[in-house]
CSV table of C-alpha atoms in Angstrom, one decimal:
chain,number,residue,atom,x,y,z
A,24,MET,CA,-27.5,-15.6,-27.8
A,25,GLU,CA,-24.8,-15.6,-25.1
A,26,PRO,CA,-24.6,-12.7,-22.6
A,27,THR,CA,-21.8,-10.2,-23.1
A,28,PRO,CA,-19.3,-10.5,-20.3
A,29,ASN,CA,-18.4,-7.2,-18.6
A,30,VAL,CA,-15.1,-5.4,-19.4
A,31,ALA,CA,-13.5,-6.3,-16.1
A,32,THR,CA,-14.1,-10.0,-16.8
A,33,LEU,CA,-12.7,-9.7,-20.3
A,34,LEU,CA,-9.6,-7.9,-19.1
A,35,ALA,CA,-9.1,-10.6,-16.4
A,36,LEU,CA,-9.2,-13.2,-19.1
A,37,TYR,CA,-6.8,-11.2,-21.2
A,38,LYS,CA,-4.3,-11.0,-18.3
A,39,GLN,CA,-4.5,-14.8,-17.9
A,40,ILE,CA,-3.6,-15.5,-21.6
A,41,ASN,CA,-1.1,-12.7,-22.0
A,42,ASN,CA,2.1,-14.7,-21.7
A,43,TYR,CA,4.3,-11.9,-23.0
A,44,GLY,CA,3.2,-9.5,-20.3
A,45,ARG,CA,3.7,-12.1,-17.6
A,46,MET,CA,7.1,-13.1,-18.9
A,47,ASN,CA,8.3,-9.5,-18.7
A,48,GLY,CA,6.8,-8.8,-15.3
A,49,MET,CA,4.2,-6.4,-16.7
A,50,GLU,CA,1.1,-5.7,-14.5
A,51,LEU,CA,-2.1,-4.3,-16.2
A,52,SER,CA,-4.9,-2.3,-14.6
A,53,MET,CA,-7.8,-0.4,-16.1
A,54,THR,CA,-9.0,2.9,-14.8
A,55,LYS,CA,-12.0,2.8,-17.2
A,56,PRO,CA,-12.7,1.4,-20.7
A,57,GLY,CA,-10.2,3.2,-22.9
A,58,GLU,CA,-7.7,4.0,-20.2
A,59,VAL,CA,-5.1,1.6,-18.7
A,60,VAL,CA,-2.0,1.5,-16.7
A,61,TYR,CA,0.8,-1.0,-17.2
A,62,THR,CA,3.7,-1.2,-14.7
A,63,MET,CA,7.0,-3.1,-14.8
A,64,LYS,CA,10.4,-3.1,-13.2
A,65,VAL,CA,13.5,-3.2,-15.4
A,66,ARG,CA,15.3,-6.4,-14.7
A,67,LYS,CA,18.8,-7.6,-15.7
A,68,ASP,CA,17.4,-9.6,-18.6
A,69,HIS,CA,15.9,-6.4,-20.1
A,70,LEU,CA,19.4,-4.8,-20.5
A,71,SER,CA,21.2,-4.2,-23.9
A,72,SER,CA,24.3,-2.7,-22.3
A,73,PRO,CA,25.5,-2.5,-18.8
A,74,GLY,CA,22.8,-0.8,-16.8
A,75,THR,CA,20.7,0.4,-19.8
A,76,CYS,CA,17.3,-1.1,-20.9
A,77,HIS,CA,16.9,-2.3,-24.5
A,78,GLY,CA,14.6,-0.1,-26.6
A,79,GLY,CA,12.7,-3.2,-27.6
A,80,VAL,CA,11.6,-3.7,-24.0
A,81,LEU,CA,10.2,-0.1,-24.0
A,82,ALA,CA,8.6,-0.7,-27.4
A,83,GLY,CA,6.9,-3.9,-26.1
A,84,LEU,CA,5.6,-2.0,-23.1
A,85,MET,CA,4.4,0.8,-25.3
A,86,ASP,CA,2.6,-1.5,-27.7
A,87,ALA,CA,1.0,-3.3,-24.7
A,88,ALA,CA,-0.2,0.0,-23.1
A,89,LEU,CA,-1.6,1.3,-26.4
A,90,GLY,CA,-3.2,-2.0,-27.3
A,91,ALA,CA,-4.7,-2.6,-23.9
A,92,ALA,CA,-6.3,0.9,-24.0
A,93,ALA,CA,-7.8,0.1,-27.4
A,94,LEU,CA,-8.8,-3.4,-26.3
A,95,SER,CA,-10.5,-2.3,-23.1
A,96,LEU,CA,-12.7,0.0,-25.1
A,97,ALA,CA,-13.3,-2.5,-27.9
A,98,PHE,CA,-14.4,-5.0,-25.2
A,99,THR,CA,-17.4,-2.8,-24.5
A,100,ALA,CA,-18.7,-3.7,-28.0
A,101,SER,CA,-17.6,-7.4,-27.8
A,102,GLU,CA,-14.7,-6.7,-30.1
A,103,LEU,CA,-11.0,-7.3,-30.2
A,104,VAL,CA,-8.2,-5.3,-31.7
A,105,SER,CA,-4.9,-5.9,-33.6
A,106,THR,CA,-2.1,-3.4,-34.0
A,107,VAL,CA,-2.0,-1.7,-37.4
A,108,GLU,CA,0.9,0.5,-36.6
A,109,PHE,CA,2.6,2.4,-33.7
A,110,LYS,CA,5.4,4.8,-33.2
A,111,ILE,CA,7.5,5.5,-30.2
A,112,ASN,CA,9.7,8.4,-29.2
A,113,TYR,CA,12.5,7.5,-26.8
A,114,LEU,CA,13.1,10.5,-24.7
A,115,LEU,CA,15.6,9.4,-22.0
A,116,PRO,CA,17.5,6.2,-21.2
A,117,VAL,CA,16.0,3.7,-18.8
A,118,ARG,CA,18.2,2.0,-16.2
A,119,LEU,CA,18.3,-1.3,-14.4
A,120,HIS,CA,15.8,-1.4,-11.5
A,121,ASP,CA,13.8,1.5,-12.8
A,122,HIS,CA,10.0,1.2,-12.1
A,123,LEU,CA,8.1,2.0,-15.3
A,124,LEU,CA,4.5,3.1,-15.5
A,125,ALA,CA,2.8,3.3,-18.9
A,126,ARG,CA,-0.5,5.2,-19.1
A,127,GLY,CA,-2.4,4.5,-22.3
A,128,HIS,CA,-5.7,6.1,-23.4
A,129,VAL,CA,-7.9,6.1,-26.5
A,130,GLU,CA,-7.7,9.3,-28.5
A,131,HIS,CA,-10.3,8.3,-31.2
A,132,SER,CA,-12.7,5.5,-31.6
A,133,GLY,CA,-14.1,5.0,-35.1
A,134,LYS,CA,-16.1,2.3,-36.8
A,135,THR,CA,-13.0,0.2,-37.8
A,136,LEU,CA,-10.0,1.9,-36.2
A,137,ILE,CA,-9.1,3.0,-32.7
A,138,VAL,CA,-6.2,5.5,-32.1
A,139,ALA,CA,-4.5,5.5,-28.7
A,140,SER,CA,-1.6,7.4,-27.1
A,141,ALA,CA,0.6,6.6,-24.1
A,142,ASP,CA,3.5,7.9,-22.0
A,143,ILE,CA,5.9,5.7,-20.2
A,144,TYR,CA,7.1,7.3,-16.9
A,145,CYS,CA,10.0,6.3,-14.9
A,146,ALA,CA,8.5,6.4,-11.4
A,147,THR,CA,12.0,6.0,-9.9
A,148,ARG,CA,13.1,9.3,-11.3
A,149,GLU,CA,9.7,10.9,-11.8
A,150,ILE,CA,10.2,11.6,-15.6
A,151,VAL,CA,8.7,10.7,-18.9
A,152,VAL,CA,11.0,8.4,-20.8
A,153,ALA,CA,9.0,7.6,-23.9
A,154,ARG,CA,5.8,8.7,-25.8
A,155,GLY,CA,3.8,6.7,-28.3
A,156,LEU,CA,0.9,6.7,-30.7
A,157,GLY,CA,-0.8,3.7,-32.2
A,158,THR,CA,-3.6,2.7,-34.5
A,159,PHE,CA,-5.6,-0.5,-34.0
A,160,ASN,CA,-8.1,-2.5,-36.2
A,161,ARG,CA,-11.3,-3.5,-34.4
A,162,TYR,CA,-13.1,-6.7,-35.2
A,163,PRO,CA,-15.7,-9.0,-33.7
A,164,ALA,CA,-14.5,-11.2,-30.9
A,165,ASP,CA,-16.0,-14.3,-32.5
A,166,LYS,CA,-13.4,-14.2,-35.3
A,167,ARG,CA,-10.8,-15.6,-32.8
A,168,ASP,CA,-10.5,-18.4,-30.3
A,169,PHE,CA,-11.2,-15.7,-27.6
A,170,HIS,CA,-14.9,-16.5,-28.0
A,171,GLU,CA,-14.3,-20.1,-27.0
A,172,LEU,CA,-12.5,-19.0,-23.8
A,173,LEU,CA,-15.5,-16.9,-22.8
A,174,PHE,CA,-18.1,-19.4,-23.7
A,175,PRO,CA,-16.6,-22.9,-23.6
A,176,LYS,CA,-18.7,-25.6,-25.2
A,177,GLU,CA,-20.2,-28.1,-22.8
A,178,VAL,CA,-19.1,-31.7,-23.1
């Protein structure tokens, strides 16, 4: 039986394979399993109208923060997660060059589902711009190729 990698190792691996986050300039850190922070700066390619960020960018950041919170907790049991559903409330517009900080944390961890919530703050203006809630399915890590990334077969 292979040893279970620690959560920090698993999160580092996730950051390496998360092309979506990298493409959007998102930086992930974990305060503890079940609590994460994602940061990003709104760029010109995130805009939907002059000076205003597209809601899909915020939805992507929200899903990432909710999912990473759930994932960081699931990692403690050698599990992965997938999004079942999430909702977002857009509270205020986000502008070009705003620095965003999304804080996600697990509200409930059950046998098959994890529920997480998150707020997206605009650090530039010191206000909450969006709130979200998500549900995630948890499943064994060996059901995906993630296991091979952790334990490559020797040639």
